[in-house]
Amino acid sequence: NPKPQAWNRRVCDRLTLTRRLVLEIVDGEILTGQSVDISPRGVLMKSDTPPEGALLGMAGTLFIISDKGQFSSGYPCRVIRLEISSIALEIDKKSAAAFGNHMAKDLLGQ
């Protein structure tokens, strides 16, 4: 009997896209870094400095910095995975449409 095919746990495909990011955790810690990849519901962020606290499960707000240094609106998110200096963030469902819209405009250069 053939084995059943493993399911991909990702809800959305990710794009390799590098953008400067600021992550403000609810406890006040602020991390800067850049995106490794982005999807409509999440971001993998490589932090400039290793996070200080236990971030897994923590809520925060993600800001995307434009090439001109302008900050985007804040997107509520949650830390869902940590790997050395990489932080996987899930964008809050209520903000996913606005986040996806921002990224689409960014990709189209608008």
PDB file of C-alpha atoms in Angstrom:
ATOM      1  CA  ASN A   1       0.000   0.000   0.000  1.00  0.00           C
ATOM      2  CA  PRO A   2       1.349   3.445  -0.853  1.00  0.00           C
ATOM      3  CA  LYS A   3       1.798   5.801   2.079  1.00  0.00           C
ATOM      4  CA  PRO A   4      -0.496   8.821   2.175  1.00  0.00           C
ATOM      5  CA  GLN A   5       1.156  12.011   0.989  1.00  0.00           C
ATOM      6  CA  ALA A   6       2.221  14.354   3.786  1.00  0.00           C
ATOM      7  CA  TRP A   7       0.199  17.544   4.015  1.00  0.00           C
ATOM      8  CA  ASN A   8       1.913  20.909   3.831  1.00  0.00           C
ATOM      9  CA  ARG A   9       1.171  22.773   7.084  1.00  0.00           C
ATOM     10  CA  ARG A  10       1.516  26.174   5.396  1.00  0.00           C
ATOM     11  CA  VAL A  11      -1.741  27.944   4.665  1.00  0.00           C
ATOM     12  CA  CYS A  12      -0.122  30.251   2.070  1.00  0.00           C
ATOM     13  CA  ASP A  13       2.948  30.075  -0.128  1.00  0.00           C
ATOM     14  CA  ARG A  14       5.821  32.341   0.866  1.00  0.00           C
ATOM     15  CA  LEU A  15       7.697  34.825  -1.259  1.00  0.00           C
ATOM     16  CA  THR A  16      11.395  35.463  -0.799  1.00  0.00           C
ATOM     17  CA  LEU A  17      11.241  39.161  -0.091  1.00  0.00           C
ATOM     18  CA  THR A  18      13.699  41.249   1.906  1.00  0.00           C
ATOM     19  CA  ARG A  19      12.291  44.243   3.765  1.00  0.00           C
ATOM     20  CA  ARG A  20      13.492  46.075   6.885  1.00  0.00           C
ATOM     21  CA  LEU A  21      11.237  45.304   9.849  1.00  0.00           C
ATOM     22  CA  VAL A  22      10.606  46.502  13.378  1.00  0.00           C
ATOM     23  CA  LEU A  23       8.869  44.156  15.818  1.00  0.00           C
ATOM     24  CA  GLU A  24       7.497  45.677  19.000  1.00  0.00           C
ATOM     25  CA  ILE A  25       6.676  42.997  21.584  1.00  0.00           C
ATOM     26  CA  VAL A  26       3.909  43.709  24.120  1.00  0.00           C
ATOM     27  CA  ASP A  27       6.443  43.613  26.983  1.00  0.00           C
ATOM     28  CA  GLY A  28       8.207  46.608  25.412  1.00  0.00           C
ATOM     29  CA  GLU A  29      11.118  44.810  23.741  1.00  0.00           C
ATOM     30  CA  ILE A  30      11.816  46.172  20.256  1.00  0.00           C
ATOM     31  CA  LEU A  31      13.601  44.059  17.666  1.00  0.00           C
ATOM     32  CA  THR A  32      14.838  45.158  14.276  1.00  0.00           C
ATOM     33  CA  GLY A  33      15.746  42.929  11.382  1.00  0.00           C
ATOM     34  CA  GLN A  34      14.781  41.955   7.887  1.00  0.00           C
ATOM     35  CA  SER A  35      12.352  39.576   6.312  1.00  0.00           C
ATOM     36  CA  VAL A  36      13.608  36.271   4.936  1.00  0.00           C
ATOM     37  CA  ASP A  37      10.251  35.483   3.386  1.00  0.00           C
ATOM     38  CA  ILE A  38       6.707  36.801   3.553  1.00  0.00           C
ATOM     39  CA  SER A  39       3.238  35.356   2.988  1.00  0.00           C
ATOM     40  CA  PRO A  40      -0.200  36.940   3.364  1.00  0.00           C
ATOM     41  CA  ARG A  41      -0.405  35.509   6.900  1.00  0.00           C
ATOM     42  CA  GLY A  42       3.174  35.540   8.132  1.00  0.00           C
ATOM     43  CA  VAL A  43       6.757  36.685   8.070  1.00  0.00           C
ATOM     44  CA  LEU A  44      10.042  34.979   8.828  1.00  0.00           C
ATOM     45  CA  MET A  45      12.230  37.698  10.333  1.00  0.00           C
ATOM     46  CA  LYS A  46      15.987  37.513  10.807  1.00  0.00           C
ATOM     47  CA  SER A  47      16.686  39.627  13.864  1.00  0.00           C
ATOM     48  CA  ASP A  48      19.686  41.994  13.944  1.00  0.00           C
ATOM     49  CA  THR A  49      20.310  40.926  17.555  1.00  0.00           C
ATOM     50  CA  PRO A  50      19.194  37.749  19.346  1.00  0.00           C
ATOM     51  CA  PRO A  51      15.935  38.216  21.271  1.00  0.00           C
ATOM     52  CA  GLU A  52      16.440  38.671  25.016  1.00  0.00           C
ATOM     53  CA  GLY A  53      13.363  37.021  26.466  1.00  0.00           C
ATOM     54  CA  ALA A  54      11.176  33.997  25.932  1.00  0.00           C
ATOM     55  CA  LEU A  55       9.261  35.242  22.908  1.00  0.00           C
ATOM     56  CA  LEU A  56       7.420  32.106  21.839  1.00  0.00           C
ATOM     57  CA  GLY A  57       3.683  32.813  21.900  1.00  0.00           C
ATOM     58  CA  MET A  58       4.178  36.517  22.638  1.00  0.00           C
ATOM     59  CA  ALA A  59       2.013  39.076  20.888  1.00  0.00           C
ATOM     60  CA  GLY A  60       3.490  42.092  19.173  1.00  0.00           C
ATOM     61  CA  THR A  61       3.140  44.610  16.384  1.00  0.00           C
ATOM     62  CA  LEU A  62       5.083  44.377  13.139  1.00  0.00           C
ATOM     63  CA  PHE A  63       6.098  47.453  11.135  1.00  0.00           C
ATOM     64  CA  ILE A  64       7.550  47.332   7.615  1.00  0.00           C
ATOM     65  CA  ILE A  65      10.017  50.079   6.748  1.00  0.00           C
ATOM     66  CA  SER A  66       9.965  51.391   3.173  1.00  0.00           C
ATOM     67  CA  ASP A  67      13.077  52.204   1.162  1.00  0.00           C
ATOM     68  CA  LYS A  68      12.394  55.846   2.058  1.00  0.00           C
ATOM     69  CA  GLY A  69      12.420  55.045   5.793  1.00  0.00           C
ATOM     70  CA  GLN A  70       8.660  55.341   6.273  1.00  0.00           C
ATOM     71  CA  PHE A  71       6.954  52.961   8.708  1.00  0.00           C
ATOM     72  CA  SER A  72       3.864  51.035   7.644  1.00  0.00           C
ATOM     73  CA  SER A  73       0.785  50.787   9.786  1.00  0.00           C
ATOM     74  CA  GLY A  74       1.332  48.340  12.621  1.00  0.00           C
ATOM     75  CA  TYR A  75       0.200  44.764  12.042  1.00  0.00           C
ATOM     76  CA  PRO A  76      -0.694  42.770  15.168  1.00  0.00           C
ATOM     77  CA  CYS A  77       1.090  39.433  15.198  1.00  0.00           C
ATOM     78  CA  ARG A  78       2.232  36.539  17.382  1.00  0.00           C
ATOM     79  CA  VAL A  79       5.584  34.745  17.599  1.00  0.00           C
ATOM     80  CA  ILE A  80       4.929  31.147  16.536  1.00  0.00           C
ATOM     81  CA  ARG A  81       8.463  29.773  16.101  1.00  0.00           C
ATOM     82  CA  LEU A  82      12.038  30.683  17.032  1.00  0.00           C
ATOM     83  CA  GLU A  83      15.249  29.487  15.394  1.00  0.00           C
ATOM     84  CA  ILE A  84      18.496  31.057  16.676  1.00  0.00           C
ATOM     85  CA  SER A  85      18.137  34.596  15.262  1.00  0.00           C
ATOM     86  CA  SER A  86      15.032  33.940  13.135  1.00  0.00           C
ATOM     87  CA  ILE A  87      11.542  34.697  14.385  1.00  0.00           C
ATOM     88  CA  ALA A  88       8.451  33.301  12.667  1.00  0.00           C
ATOM     89  CA  LEU A  89       5.470  35.637  13.008  1.00  0.00           C
ATOM     90  CA  GLU A  90       1.825  34.966  12.293  1.00  0.00           C
ATOM     91  CA  ILE A  91      -0.177  38.052  11.336  1.00  0.00           C
ATOM     92  CA  ASP A  92      -3.473  38.410  13.212  1.00  0.00           C
ATOM     93  CA  LYS A  93      -6.421  37.206  11.089  1.00  0.00           C
ATOM     94  CA  LYS A  94      -8.175  40.572  11.408  1.00  0.00           C
ATOM     95  CA  SER A  95      -5.123  42.326   9.937  1.00  0.00           C
ATOM     96  CA  ALA A  96      -4.246  39.747   7.267  1.00  0.00           C
ATOM     97  CA  ALA A  97      -6.178  41.496   4.472  1.00  0.00           C
ATOM     98  CA  ALA A  98      -4.556  44.877   5.180  1.00  0.00           C
ATOM     99  CA  PHE A  99      -1.123  43.232   5.462  1.00  0.00           C
ATOM    100  CA  GLY A 100      -1.620  41.348   2.177  1.00  0.00           C
ATOM    101  CA  ASN A 101      -2.791  44.557   0.503  1.00  0.00           C
ATOM    102  CA  HIS A 102       0.305  46.418   1.758  1.00  0.00           C
ATOM    103  CA  MET A 103       2.607  43.673   0.453  1.00  0.00           C
ATOM    104  CA  ALA A 104       0.827  43.553  -2.941  1.00  0.00           C
ATOM    105  CA  LYS A 105       1.253  47.320  -3.368  1.00  0.00           C
ATOM    106  CA  ASP A 106       4.888  46.988  -2.284  1.00  0.00           C
ATOM    107  CA  LEU A 107       5.537  44.264  -4.847  1.00  0.00           C
ATOM    108  CA  LEU A 108       3.891  46.322  -7.589  1.00  0.00           C
ATOM    109  CA  GLY A 109       5.980  49.354  -6.669  1.00  0.00           C
ATOM    110  CA  GLN A 110       3.059  51.571  -5.709  1.00  0.00           C
TER     111      GLN A 110
END
